[in-house]
């Protein structure tokens, strides 16, 4: 029996539930009121960090004035620095990076570190592993944001016939989504969590047996399930679905609507603490800026105005005191909408989380210079019914498109895709597009199971220059 564990899990759920009601009230606050709230929370966070974290004390004491904290005057932190200084950064001296990482590595089931903390890692597309520890208040804010996302999509706790949710996500117990399901599985909803590495026939069998009303999956997994649904092997009747973590092109959305008869919501959730979701209008992701501050900046770290794409985000999470996150860099490229949403919520919207892990390609342009080719342009690949999934790899000025065909795909598929991609690239102004299409049985995924649709060649610019 793990009485302490179960009691804490239930308390986290109830605490998250209470906070989620408060969050929903904040969504329509005038911007001025929201800004005052953000400032209060930021002042409290920075004050606590300076008092209890040797790392922040040293970094911030020189730049802080006596009045309210001015976020833009604080130093920016990247993941490597956070990991290098982890032991001095946290505000509980019992937390040690290497011990935590070793503990997470050994984790076989859902557990609290030292009986009180939620500890998780994120592989990240940029290489270095990130370690995040949440205290009780911080974790309840995460639970509250999950419940807020669900509420926006129309999922409300329901009795006696409980709502049935299937989440297909990370494999490891240390993944945030797995720990989230563990907290939420206390009895209000019925949950089925499946690892995305499960073979498709077993996934179909488990889903048919569970009969979820709601399904969340990465777009590439959802697309595979759409194929099973259209073939009649998967028999789900969903009232809503959502996708997260990977790029979803408009062509993919169309296919999901065709297969499941519902318009999928786009979710955004990071282990760093910045979350968001589309509202019922599906016109961009509202970011939960009442729980986490974000700054949209360009490659040099300068603020980017609404309407223009940024290169990365700086995140400050307002609820977690054990590991204060203040201006932590996140490699997500976002364009913020300048107009308020017609739904009436005042939280700003990201037009799309672009290039979350996918890259914008820079290819030689007709008449000189470069053309930026956005990953969504390759959505045309999935318009072809014989394509199961694909990945674009840039090698200098040349593109290799790896394609996993459906079983009955014809021999002309590769030539057809090559022509379609070349045509699109030419329309975009690319000079003499060079495209090769190769058939594959499967595609390589990241450690976290994500499929990166478009992978740029870091040496592409140089290669392009050398070839001339
Ligand atoms: Zn809206």
Tab-separated table of C-alpha atoms and ligand atoms in Angstrom:
chain	number	residue	atom	x	y	z
A	1	UNK	CA	0.000	0.000	0.000
A	2	UNK	CA	1.254	3.450	-0.823
A	3	UNK	CA	-1.091	5.500	1.303
A	4	UNK	CA	1.041	8.634	1.246
A	5	UNK	CA	1.304	8.427	-2.526
A	6	UNK	CA	-2.431	8.008	-3.087
A	7	UNK	CA	-3.384	10.721	-0.636
A	8	UNK	CA	-1.003	13.184	-2.247
A	9	UNK	CA	-2.172	12.316	-5.745
A	10	UNK	CA	-5.779	12.970	-4.798
A	11	UNK	CA	-4.851	16.229	-3.058
A	12	UNK	CA	-2.997	17.350	-6.196
A	13	UNK	CA	-6.014	16.603	-8.322
A	14	UNK	CA	-8.405	18.484	-6.036
A	15	UNK	CA	-5.981	21.403	-5.712
A	16	UNK	CA	-5.591	21.505	-9.500
A	17	UNK	CA	-9.357	21.432	-9.909
A	18	UNK	CA	-9.809	24.411	-7.575
A	19	UNK	CA	-7.132	26.393	-9.363
A	20	UNK	CA	-8.582	25.562	-12.784
A	21	UNK	CA	-11.847	27.280	-11.806
A	22	UNK	CA	-9.853	30.374	-10.883
A	23	UNK	CA	-7.957	30.208	-14.179
A	24	UNK	CA	-11.189	30.127	-16.161
A	25	UNK	CA	-12.358	33.299	-14.413
A	26	UNK	CA	-9.121	35.051	-15.418
A	27	UNK	CA	-9.481	34.366	-19.122
A	28	UNK	CA	-11.672	37.355	-19.840
A	29	UNK	CA	-9.932	39.829	-17.572
A	30	UNK	CA	-9.101	43.164	-19.217
A	31	UNK	CA	-5.416	43.205	-20.241
A	32	UNK	CA	-4.561	45.756	-17.558
A	33	UNK	CA	-5.800	43.480	-14.805
A	34	UNK	CA	-3.920	40.534	-16.290
A	35	UNK	CA	-0.715	42.586	-16.395
A	36	UNK	CA	-1.070	43.542	-12.732
A	37	UNK	CA	-1.564	39.885	-11.840
A	38	UNK	CA	1.516	38.882	-13.856
A	39	UNK	CA	3.610	41.555	-12.163
A	40	UNK	CA	2.557	40.460	-8.678
A	41	UNK	CA	3.402	36.832	-9.386
A	42	UNK	CA	6.704	37.748	-11.018
A	43	UNK	CA	7.728	39.925	-8.061
A	44	UNK	CA	6.926	37.051	-5.690
A	45	UNK	CA	8.821	34.503	-7.818
A	46	UNK	CA	11.940	36.628	-8.232
A	47	UNK	CA	11.909	37.638	-4.564
A	48	UNK	CA	11.752	33.998	-3.498
A	49	UNK	CA	14.446	32.955	-5.969
A	50	UNK	CA	16.876	35.623	-4.774
A	51	UNK	CA	16.264	34.645	-1.178
A	52	UNK	CA	16.511	30.869	-1.540
A	53	UNK	CA	18.583	30.102	-4.644
A	54	UNK	CA	22.336	30.824	-4.533
A	55	UNK	CA	22.403	30.863	-8.337
A	56	UNK	CA	19.724	33.526	-8.692
A	57	UNK	CA	21.029	35.508	-5.732
A	58	UNK	CA	24.320	35.945	-7.490
A	59	UNK	CA	22.821	36.608	-10.922
A	60	UNK	CA	19.985	38.916	-9.975
A	61	UNK	CA	20.966	40.896	-6.925
A	62	UNK	CA	22.970	43.379	-8.994
A	63	UNK	CA	20.208	44.038	-11.519
A	64	UNK	CA	17.203	44.320	-9.214
A	65	UNK	CA	15.959	47.716	-8.123
A	66	UNK	CA	13.675	48.398	-5.187
A	67	UNK	CA	10.449	48.667	-7.224
A	68	UNK	CA	8.590	46.048	-9.293
A	69	UNK	CA	10.785	43.571	-11.199
A	70	UNK	CA	11.458	44.595	-14.772
A	71	UNK	CA	11.562	41.268	-16.586
A	72	UNK	CA	13.472	42.524	-19.622
A	73	UNK	CA	16.387	43.656	-17.427
A	74	UNK	CA	17.006	40.145	-16.048
A	75	UNK	CA	19.574	37.817	-17.616
A	76	UNK	CA	18.393	35.141	-20.039
A	77	UNK	CA	19.070	31.483	-19.264
A	78	UNK	CA	19.509	28.593	-21.659
A	79	UNK	CA	19.038	24.931	-20.889
A	80	UNK	CA	22.759	24.160	-20.720
A	81	UNK	CA	23.318	26.848	-18.096
A	82	UNK	CA	20.320	25.647	-16.116
A	83	UNK	CA	21.701	22.102	-16.112
A	84	UNK	CA	25.278	23.160	-15.348
A	85	UNK	CA	24.173	25.171	-12.303
A	86	UNK	CA	21.268	22.969	-11.310
A	87	UNK	CA	22.325	22.283	-7.717
A	88	UNK	CA	22.718	25.990	-6.906
A	89	UNK	CA	19.620	26.980	-8.863
A	90	UNK	CA	17.051	24.942	-6.936
A	91	UNK	CA	15.702	26.255	-3.648
A	92	UNK	CA	15.784	22.931	-1.766
A	93	UNK	CA	19.379	21.955	-1.061
A	94	UNK	CA	18.423	18.260	-0.903
A	95	UNK	CA	17.940	18.306	-4.668
A	96	UNK	CA	21.028	17.225	-6.576
A	97	UNK	CA	21.046	16.978	-10.344
A	98	UNK	CA	22.949	13.717	-10.679
A	99	UNK	CA	20.997	11.962	-7.944
A	100	UNK	CA	17.730	13.122	-9.505
A	101	UNK	CA	18.734	11.973	-12.974
A	102	UNK	CA	19.768	8.578	-11.600
A	103	UNK	CA	16.494	8.273	-9.657
A	104	UNK	CA	14.458	9.110	-12.772
A	105	UNK	CA	16.435	6.572	-14.754
A	106	UNK	CA	15.458	3.832	-12.287
A	107	UNK	CA	11.795	4.875	-12.068
A	108	UNK	CA	9.460	1.949	-12.767
A	109	UNK	CA	6.157	3.438	-11.660
A	110	UNK	CA	4.656	6.796	-10.818
A	111	UNK	CA	6.342	8.207	-7.699
A	112	UNK	CA	7.156	11.414	-5.827
A	113	UNK	CA	10.783	12.313	-5.227
A	114	UNK	CA	11.465	12.509	-1.465
A	115	UNK	CA	7.760	11.862	-1.103
A	116	UNK	CA	6.896	15.369	-2.275
A	117	UNK	CA	8.282	16.426	-5.638
A	118	UNK	CA	7.320	15.642	-9.220
A	119	UNK	CA	10.565	15.121	-11.167
A	120	UNK	CA	10.725	14.800	-14.941
A	121	UNK	CA	13.101	15.048	-17.840
A	122	UNK	CA	12.668	16.216	-21.365
A	123	UNK	CA	14.849	15.097	-24.216
A	124	UNK	CA	14.194	18.153	-26.355
A	125	UNK	CA	14.968	18.363	-30.021
A	126	UNK	CA	18.028	20.482	-29.331
A	127	UNK	CA	20.002	17.710	-27.716
A	128	UNK	CA	20.721	18.270	-24.041
A	129	UNK	CA	18.379	16.673	-21.549
A	130	UNK	CA	16.415	19.045	-19.315
A	131	UNK	CA	15.537	18.266	-15.691
A	132	UNK	CA	12.457	19.797	-14.100
A	133	UNK	CA	11.244	19.387	-10.532
A	134	UNK	CA	7.837	20.680	-9.498
A	135	UNK	CA	6.704	21.399	-5.961
A	136	UNK	CA	3.116	20.942	-4.841
A	137	UNK	CA	1.950	24.398	-5.925
A	138	UNK	CA	3.788	24.172	-9.237
A	139	UNK	CA	2.406	20.743	-10.054
A	140	UNK	CA	-1.143	21.753	-9.187
A	141	UNK	CA	-0.804	24.609	-11.680
A	142	UNK	CA	0.147	22.020	-14.320
A	143	UNK	CA	-2.892	19.921	-13.403
A	144	UNK	CA	-5.075	23.052	-13.536
A	145	UNK	CA	-3.804	23.882	-17.023
A	146	UNK	CA	-4.597	20.358	-18.189
A	147	UNK	CA	-8.140	20.731	-16.833
A	148	UNK	CA	-8.406	24.149	-18.475
A	149	UNK	CA	-7.391	22.705	-21.833
A	150	UNK	CA	-9.984	19.950	-21.403
A	151	UNK	CA	-12.695	22.424	-20.437
A	152	UNK	CA	-12.052	24.499	-23.561
A	153	UNK	CA	-12.434	21.377	-25.666
A	154	UNK	CA	-15.726	20.612	-23.954
A	155	UNK	CA	-14.617	17.874	-21.530
A	156	UNK	CA	-16.184	18.337	-18.110
A	157	UNK	CA	-16.120	15.860	-15.249
A	158	UNK	CA	-19.271	13.795	-15.604
A	159	UNK	CA	-20.968	11.250	-13.358
A	160	UNK	CA	-22.088	8.524	-13.136
A	161	UNK	CA	-20.900	7.563	-16.631
A	162	UNK	CA	-17.399	9.001	-16.529
A	163	UNK	CA	-15.759	10.613	-19.531
A	164	UNK	CA	-13.370	8.265	-21.347
A	165	UNK	CA	-10.051	9.774	-22.421
A	166	UNK	CA	-7.257	8.047	-24.312
A	167	UNK	CA	-3.851	9.687	-24.300
A	168	UNK	CA	-1.122	8.356	-26.533
A	169	UNK	CA	2.153	9.843	-25.429
A	170	UNK	CA	5.628	9.503	-24.005
A	171	UNK	CA	6.990	6.138	-23.085
A	172	UNK	CA	8.891	6.809	-19.862
A	173	UNK	CA	7.220	7.242	-16.444
A	174	UNK	CA	9.337	10.402	-16.122
A	175	UNK	CA	7.525	12.058	-19.048
A	176	UNK	CA	5.255	14.911	-18.009
A	177	UNK	CA	2.262	13.471	-19.865
A	178	UNK	CA	2.556	10.155	-18.019
A	179	UNK	CA	2.709	11.866	-14.626
A	180	UNK	CA	-0.200	14.088	-15.639
A	181	UNK	CA	-2.338	11.043	-16.478
A	182	UNK	CA	-1.342	9.498	-13.144
A	183	UNK	CA	-2.573	12.572	-11.254
A	184	UNK	CA	-5.735	12.852	-13.302
A	185	UNK	CA	-6.517	9.159	-13.124
A	186	UNK	CA	-7.827	9.474	-9.568
A	187	UNK	CA	-11.353	8.673	-10.649
A	188	UNK	CA	-13.072	11.657	-12.223
A	189	UNK	CA	-12.330	10.656	-15.794
A	190	UNK	CA	-11.491	7.224	-17.085
A	191	UNK	CA	-8.034	7.218	-18.608
A	192	UNK	CA	-6.232	4.981	-20.998
A	193	UNK	CA	-2.578	5.900	-21.488
A	194	UNK	CA	-0.785	4.158	-24.328
A	195	UNK	CA	2.885	4.540	-25.242
A	196	UNK	CA	3.277	5.810	-28.780
A	197	UNK	CA	5.748	3.023	-29.505
A	198	UNK	CA	3.026	0.374	-29.192
A	199	UNK	CA	2.615	-1.571	-32.479
A	200	UNK	CA	-0.366	-0.300	-34.420
A	201	UNK	CA	-2.430	-3.517	-34.241
A	202	UNK	CA	-2.158	-3.566	-30.452
A	203	UNK	CA	-2.993	0.132	-30.263
A	204	UNK	CA	-6.102	-0.434	-32.394
A	205	UNK	CA	-7.175	-3.382	-30.243
A	206	UNK	CA	-6.720	-1.442	-26.984
A	207	UNK	CA	-8.605	1.587	-28.312
A	208	UNK	CA	-11.479	-0.513	-29.687
A	209	UNK	CA	-11.828	-2.159	-26.295
A	210	UNK	CA	-11.659	1.117	-24.328
A	211	UNK	CA	-13.952	3.100	-26.683
A	212	UNK	CA	-12.647	6.593	-25.823
A	213	UNK	CA	-14.742	9.687	-26.419
A	214	UNK	CA	-11.616	11.817	-26.452
A	215	UNK	CA	-8.255	11.031	-28.021
A	216	UNK	CA	-4.980	12.935	-27.841
A	217	UNK	CA	-1.973	11.895	-29.913
A	218	UNK	CA	0.942	13.311	-31.839
A	219	UNK	CA	-0.201	14.187	-35.394
A	220	UNK	CA	1.864	11.385	-36.959
A	221	UNK	CA	0.238	8.805	-34.668
A	222	UNK	CA	-3.220	10.324	-35.199
A	223	UNK	CA	-2.679	10.055	-38.965
A	224	UNK	CA	-1.801	6.385	-38.637
A	225	UNK	CA	-4.956	5.837	-36.577
A	226	UNK	CA	-6.996	7.757	-39.168
A	227	UNK	CA	-5.836	5.231	-41.750
A	228	UNK	CA	-7.008	2.375	-39.493
A	229	UNK	CA	-10.334	4.111	-38.890
A	230	UNK	CA	-10.924	4.683	-42.613
A	231	UNK	CA	-10.068	1.031	-43.271
A	232	UNK	CA	-12.665	-0.033	-40.696
A	233	UNK	CA	-10.253	-1.809	-38.363
A	234	UNK	CA	-10.439	0.995	-35.779
A	235	UNK	CA	-13.996	1.787	-34.777
A	236	UNK	CA	-13.963	4.924	-32.632
A	237	UNK	CA	-16.792	7.329	-32.256
A	238	UNK	CA	-15.086	10.402	-30.826
A	239	UNK	CA	-16.761	13.556	-29.621
A	240	UNK	CA	-13.438	15.373	-29.635
A	241	UNK	CA	-9.775	14.924	-30.292
A	242	UNK	CA	-6.560	16.866	-29.990
A	243	UNK	CA	-2.998	16.681	-31.226
A	244	UNK	CA	0.186	18.066	-29.767
A	245	UNK	CA	3.985	18.182	-29.990
A	246	UNK	CA	4.508	17.827	-33.736
A	247	UNK	CA	3.601	19.939	-36.719
A	248	UNK	CA	0.093	19.341	-38.078
A	249	UNK	CA	-0.368	20.573	-41.625
A	250	UNK	CA	-3.800	21.647	-42.999
A	251	UNK	CA	-3.784	18.504	-45.155
A	252	UNK	CA	-3.413	16.356	-42.043
A	253	UNK	CA	-6.267	18.194	-40.341
A	254	UNK	CA	-8.494	17.448	-43.344
A	255	UNK	CA	-7.669	13.755	-43.185
A	256	UNK	CA	-8.377	13.584	-39.439
A	257	UNK	CA	-11.743	15.298	-39.898
A	258	UNK	CA	-12.585	12.845	-42.669
A	259	UNK	CA	-11.674	9.822	-40.525
A	260	UNK	CA	-13.090	10.826	-37.151
A	261	UNK	CA	-15.745	13.411	-37.991
A	262	UNK	CA	-14.446	15.911	-35.425
A	263	UNK	CA	-12.224	18.959	-35.763
A	264	UNK	CA	-9.023	18.310	-33.812
A	265	UNK	CA	-7.837	20.894	-31.304
A	266	UNK	CA	-4.199	21.897	-31.203
A	267	UNK	CA	-2.643	21.628	-27.737
A	268	UNK	CA	0.561	23.176	-26.527
A	269	UNK	CA	2.285	21.984	-23.365
A	270	UNK	CA	5.931	22.300	-22.397
A	271	UNK	CA	7.781	20.778	-19.466
A	272	UNK	CA	9.090	24.310	-18.794
A	273	UNK	CA	5.526	25.354	-17.910
A	274	UNK	CA	4.200	27.351	-20.869
A	275	UNK	CA	0.909	25.847	-22.042
A	276	UNK	CA	-1.939	26.765	-24.365
A	277	UNK	CA	-4.813	25.449	-26.453
A	278	UNK	CA	-7.074	26.506	-29.311
A	279	UNK	CA	-10.503	27.798	-28.396
A	280	UNK	CA	-13.650	26.636	-30.186
A	281	UNK	CA	-12.898	28.988	-33.095
A	282	UNK	CA	-9.661	27.138	-33.972
A	283	UNK	CA	-7.915	30.366	-34.938
A	284	UNK	CA	-4.598	30.019	-33.143
A	285	UNK	CA	-3.460	28.734	-29.762
A	286	UNK	CA	-4.328	30.924	-26.776
A	287	UNK	CA	-1.255	30.926	-24.527
A	288	UNK	CA	-1.845	30.637	-20.781
A	289	UNK	CA	0.026	33.831	-19.945
A	290	UNK	CA	-1.610	34.100	-16.540
A	291	UNK	CA	0.433	31.091	-15.336
A	292	UNK	CA	3.625	31.571	-17.353
A	293	UNK	CA	5.118	34.678	-18.918
A	294	UNK	CA	6.570	34.407	-22.380
A	295	UNK	CA	8.648	36.798	-24.434
A	296	UNK	CA	8.873	36.295	-28.188
A	297	UNK	CA	12.376	37.150	-29.387
A	298	UNK	CA	14.433	36.992	-32.592
A	299	UNK	CA	17.720	35.153	-33.131
A	300	UNK	CA	19.624	37.987	-31.404
A	301	UNK	CA	17.282	37.930	-28.425
A	302	UNK	CA	15.466	41.186	-29.320
A	303	UNK	CA	11.688	41.370	-28.735
A	304	UNK	CA	9.546	40.597	-31.795
A	305	UNK	CA	6.289	42.546	-32.303
A	306	UNK	CA	2.927	40.824	-32.863
A	307	UNK	CA	2.439	39.655	-36.440
A	308	UNK	CA	6.079	38.745	-36.980
A	309	UNK	CA	7.683	35.346	-36.419
A	310	UNK	CA	10.126	35.017	-33.533
A	311	UNK	CA	13.066	32.649	-33.279
A	312	UNK	CA	12.505	31.445	-29.715
A	313	UNK	CA	10.567	32.112	-26.538
A	314	UNK	CA	11.756	33.138	-23.099
A	315	UNK	CA	9.628	31.496	-20.436
A	316	UNK	CA	9.077	32.452	-16.810
A	317	UNK	CA	6.799	30.028	-14.965
A	318	UNK	CA	4.925	31.806	-12.200
A	319	UNK	CA	3.914	28.934	-9.915
A	320	UNK	CA	6.910	26.748	-9.124
A	321	UNK	CA	9.228	27.845	-6.340
A	322	UNK	CA	11.489	24.821	-5.947
A	323	UNK	CA	13.057	25.275	-9.378
A	324	UNK	CA	12.443	28.881	-10.402
A	325	UNK	CA	12.237	29.259	-14.180
A	326	UNK	CA	13.035	32.852	-15.110
A	327	UNK	CA	13.605	33.788	-18.766
A	328	UNK	CA	14.499	30.261	-19.836
A	329	UNK	CA	14.996	29.884	-23.590
A	330	UNK	CA	12.652	27.584	-25.452
A	331	UNK	CA	13.386	26.744	-29.085
A	332	UNK	CA	9.817	27.327	-30.297
A	333	UNK	CA	9.196	29.744	-33.118
A	334	UNK	CA	5.915	31.591	-32.725
A	335	UNK	CA	3.971	34.374	-34.423
A	336	UNK	CA	1.637	36.203	-32.055
A	337	UNK	CA	-1.696	37.432	-33.454
A	338	UNK	CA	-2.085	41.173	-33.116
A	339	UNK	CA	-5.904	41.100	-32.974
A	340	UNK	CA	-7.896	39.835	-29.979
A	341	UNK	CA	-9.870	36.622	-30.530
A	342	UNK	CA	-13.555	36.852	-31.322
A	343	UNK	CA	-14.255	34.366	-28.509
A	344	UNK	CA	-13.757	37.162	-25.985
A	345	UNK	CA	-10.860	35.594	-24.090
A	346	UNK	CA	-8.065	38.095	-23.602
A	347	UNK	CA	-5.135	35.624	-23.526
A	348	UNK	CA	-3.082	36.250	-26.678
A	349	UNK	CA	-2.913	33.714	-29.481
A	350	UNK	CA	0.008	32.151	-31.279
A	351	UNK	CA	-0.942	31.797	-34.937
A	352	UNK	CA	0.793	28.461	-34.844
A	353	UNK	CA	3.694	27.048	-32.929
A	354	UNK	CA	5.901	26.979	-35.973
A	355	UNK	CA	9.036	25.008	-36.221
A	356	UNK	CA	8.479	23.502	-32.807
A	357	UNK	CA	10.981	20.914	-33.822
A	358	UNK	CA	10.765	21.286	-37.581
A	359	UNK	CA	13.002	23.517	-39.526
A	360	UNK	CA	12.370	26.247	-42.029
A	361	UNK	CA	14.530	25.452	-45.052
A	362	UNK	CA	16.609	28.052	-46.828
A	363	UNK	CA	17.087	27.183	-50.473
A	364	UNK	CA	18.745	29.058	-53.350
A	365	UNK	CA	16.291	31.453	-55.029
A	366	UNK	CA	15.832	32.121	-58.718
A	367	UNK	CA	17.655	35.330	-59.439
A	368	UNK	CA	19.882	35.113	-56.362
A	369	UNK	CA	19.418	35.085	-52.620
A	370	UNK	CA	17.428	32.526	-50.652
A	371	UNK	CA	13.847	31.357	-50.304
A	372	UNK	CA	12.535	30.357	-46.860
A	373	UNK	CA	10.419	27.230	-47.228
A	374	UNK	CA	8.122	26.621	-44.258
A	375	UNK	CA	7.577	23.004	-43.136
A	376	UNK	CA	3.806	23.249	-43.788
A	377	UNK	CA	4.564	23.509	-47.514
A	378	UNK	CA	5.368	19.801	-47.452
A	379	UNK	CA	1.822	19.039	-46.337
A	380	UNK	CA	1.213	18.336	-50.027
A	381	UNK	CA	2.916	14.981	-49.422
A	382	UNK	CA	0.065	13.729	-47.239
A	383	UNK	CA	-2.460	14.899	-49.808
A	384	UNK	CA	-1.390	11.814	-51.726
A	385	UNK	CA	-3.504	8.925	-50.459
A	386	UNK	CA	-0.700	6.418	-50.884
A	387	UNK	CA	1.545	8.206	-48.386
A	388	UNK	CA	1.522	6.984	-44.798
A	389	UNK	CA	4.223	9.330	-43.515
A	390	UNK	CA	7.195	11.280	-44.750
A	391	UNK	CA	10.278	13.195	-43.690
A	392	UNK	CA	12.236	15.821	-45.591
A	393	UNK	CA	16.018	15.890	-45.139
A	394	UNK	CA	18.037	18.740	-46.539
A	395	UNK	CA	21.502	17.988	-47.846
A	396	UNK	CA	22.970	21.196	-49.153
A	397	UNK	CA	20.729	22.504	-51.942
A	398	UNK	CA	19.226	19.035	-52.399
A	399	UNK	CA	16.218	17.523	-50.611
A	400	UNK	CA	15.752	13.850	-49.829
A	401	UNK	CA	12.151	12.984	-49.061
A	402	UNK	CA	11.792	9.694	-47.201
A	403	UNK	CA	8.346	8.219	-47.686
A	404	UNK	CA	6.621	5.319	-45.946
A	405	UNK	CA	3.993	4.192	-48.472
A	406	UNK	CA	0.714	2.488	-47.639
A	407	UNK	CA	0.679	-1.238	-48.387
A	408	UNK	CA	-1.035	-1.014	-51.788
A	409	UNK	CA	0.969	1.976	-53.065
A	410	UNK	CA	1.779	1.944	-56.776
A	411	UNK	CA	5.219	1.981	-58.354
A	412	UNK	CA	4.726	5.526	-59.631
A	413	UNK	CA	4.398	7.017	-56.140
A	414	UNK	CA	7.996	8.220	-55.875
A	415	UNK	CA	7.944	9.935	-59.270
A	416	UNK	CA	4.575	11.546	-58.532
A	417	UNK	CA	5.780	12.942	-55.183
A	418	UNK	CA	9.026	14.167	-56.664
A	419	UNK	CA	7.088	16.097	-59.311
A	420	UNK	CA	4.630	17.524	-56.782
A	421	UNK	CA	7.397	18.686	-54.428
A	422	UNK	CA	9.498	20.144	-57.249
A	423	UNK	CA	6.494	21.997	-58.622
A	424	UNK	CA	5.667	23.494	-55.229
A	425	UNK	CA	9.273	24.546	-54.616
A	426	UNK	CA	9.427	26.169	-58.069
A	427	UNK	CA	6.203	28.077	-57.307
A	428	UNK	CA	7.849	29.364	-54.145
A	429	UNK	CA	10.751	30.707	-56.190
A	430	UNK	CA	13.349	28.010	-55.534
A	431	UNK	CA	15.917	27.760	-58.307
A	432	UNK	CA	15.965	24.353	-60.056
A	433	UNK	CA	14.626	22.317	-57.139
A	434	UNK	CA	16.567	19.109	-56.607
A	435	UNK	CA	14.371	16.506	-54.983
A	436	UNK	CA	14.890	12.774	-54.527
A	437	UNK	CA	12.156	10.539	-53.097
A	438	UNK	CA	13.100	7.301	-51.337
A	439	UNK	CA	10.743	4.607	-50.073
A	440	UNK	CA	11.201	3.442	-46.494
A	441	UNK	CA	9.542	0.926	-44.159
A	442	UNK	CA	9.668	3.320	-41.208
A	443	UNK	CA	11.135	6.647	-40.084
A	444	UNK	CA	13.527	7.493	-37.264
A	445	UNK	CA	11.969	9.299	-34.315
A	446	UNK	CA	13.531	11.339	-31.523
A	447	UNK	CA	14.166	9.835	-28.076
A	448	UNK	CA	10.795	11.263	-27.001
A	449	UNK	CA	9.072	9.596	-29.963
A	450	UNK	CA	8.512	12.737	-32.003
A	451	UNK	CA	8.671	12.722	-35.755
A	452	UNK	CA	10.455	15.738	-37.169
A	453	UNK	CA	8.911	16.365	-40.587
A	454	UNK	CA	11.579	18.678	-41.908
A	455	UNK	CA	15.255	18.534	-40.959
A	456	UNK	CA	17.461	21.349	-42.223
A	457	UNK	CA	21.106	20.847	-43.041
A	458	UNK	CA	23.032	23.127	-40.677
A	459	UNK	CA	25.821	23.345	-43.226
A	460	UNK	CA	23.369	24.148	-46.029
A	461	UNK	CA	24.336	27.762	-46.431
A	462	UNK	CA	28.000	26.946	-46.552
A	463	UNK	CA	27.429	24.048	-48.953
A	464	UNK	CA	25.434	26.324	-51.193
A	465	UNK	CA	28.266	28.821	-51.323
A	466	UNK	CA	30.857	26.087	-51.971
A	467	UNK	CA	28.917	24.686	-54.913
A	468	UNK	CA	28.878	27.943	-56.795
B	1	LIG	ZN1	-10.461	32.384	-28.850
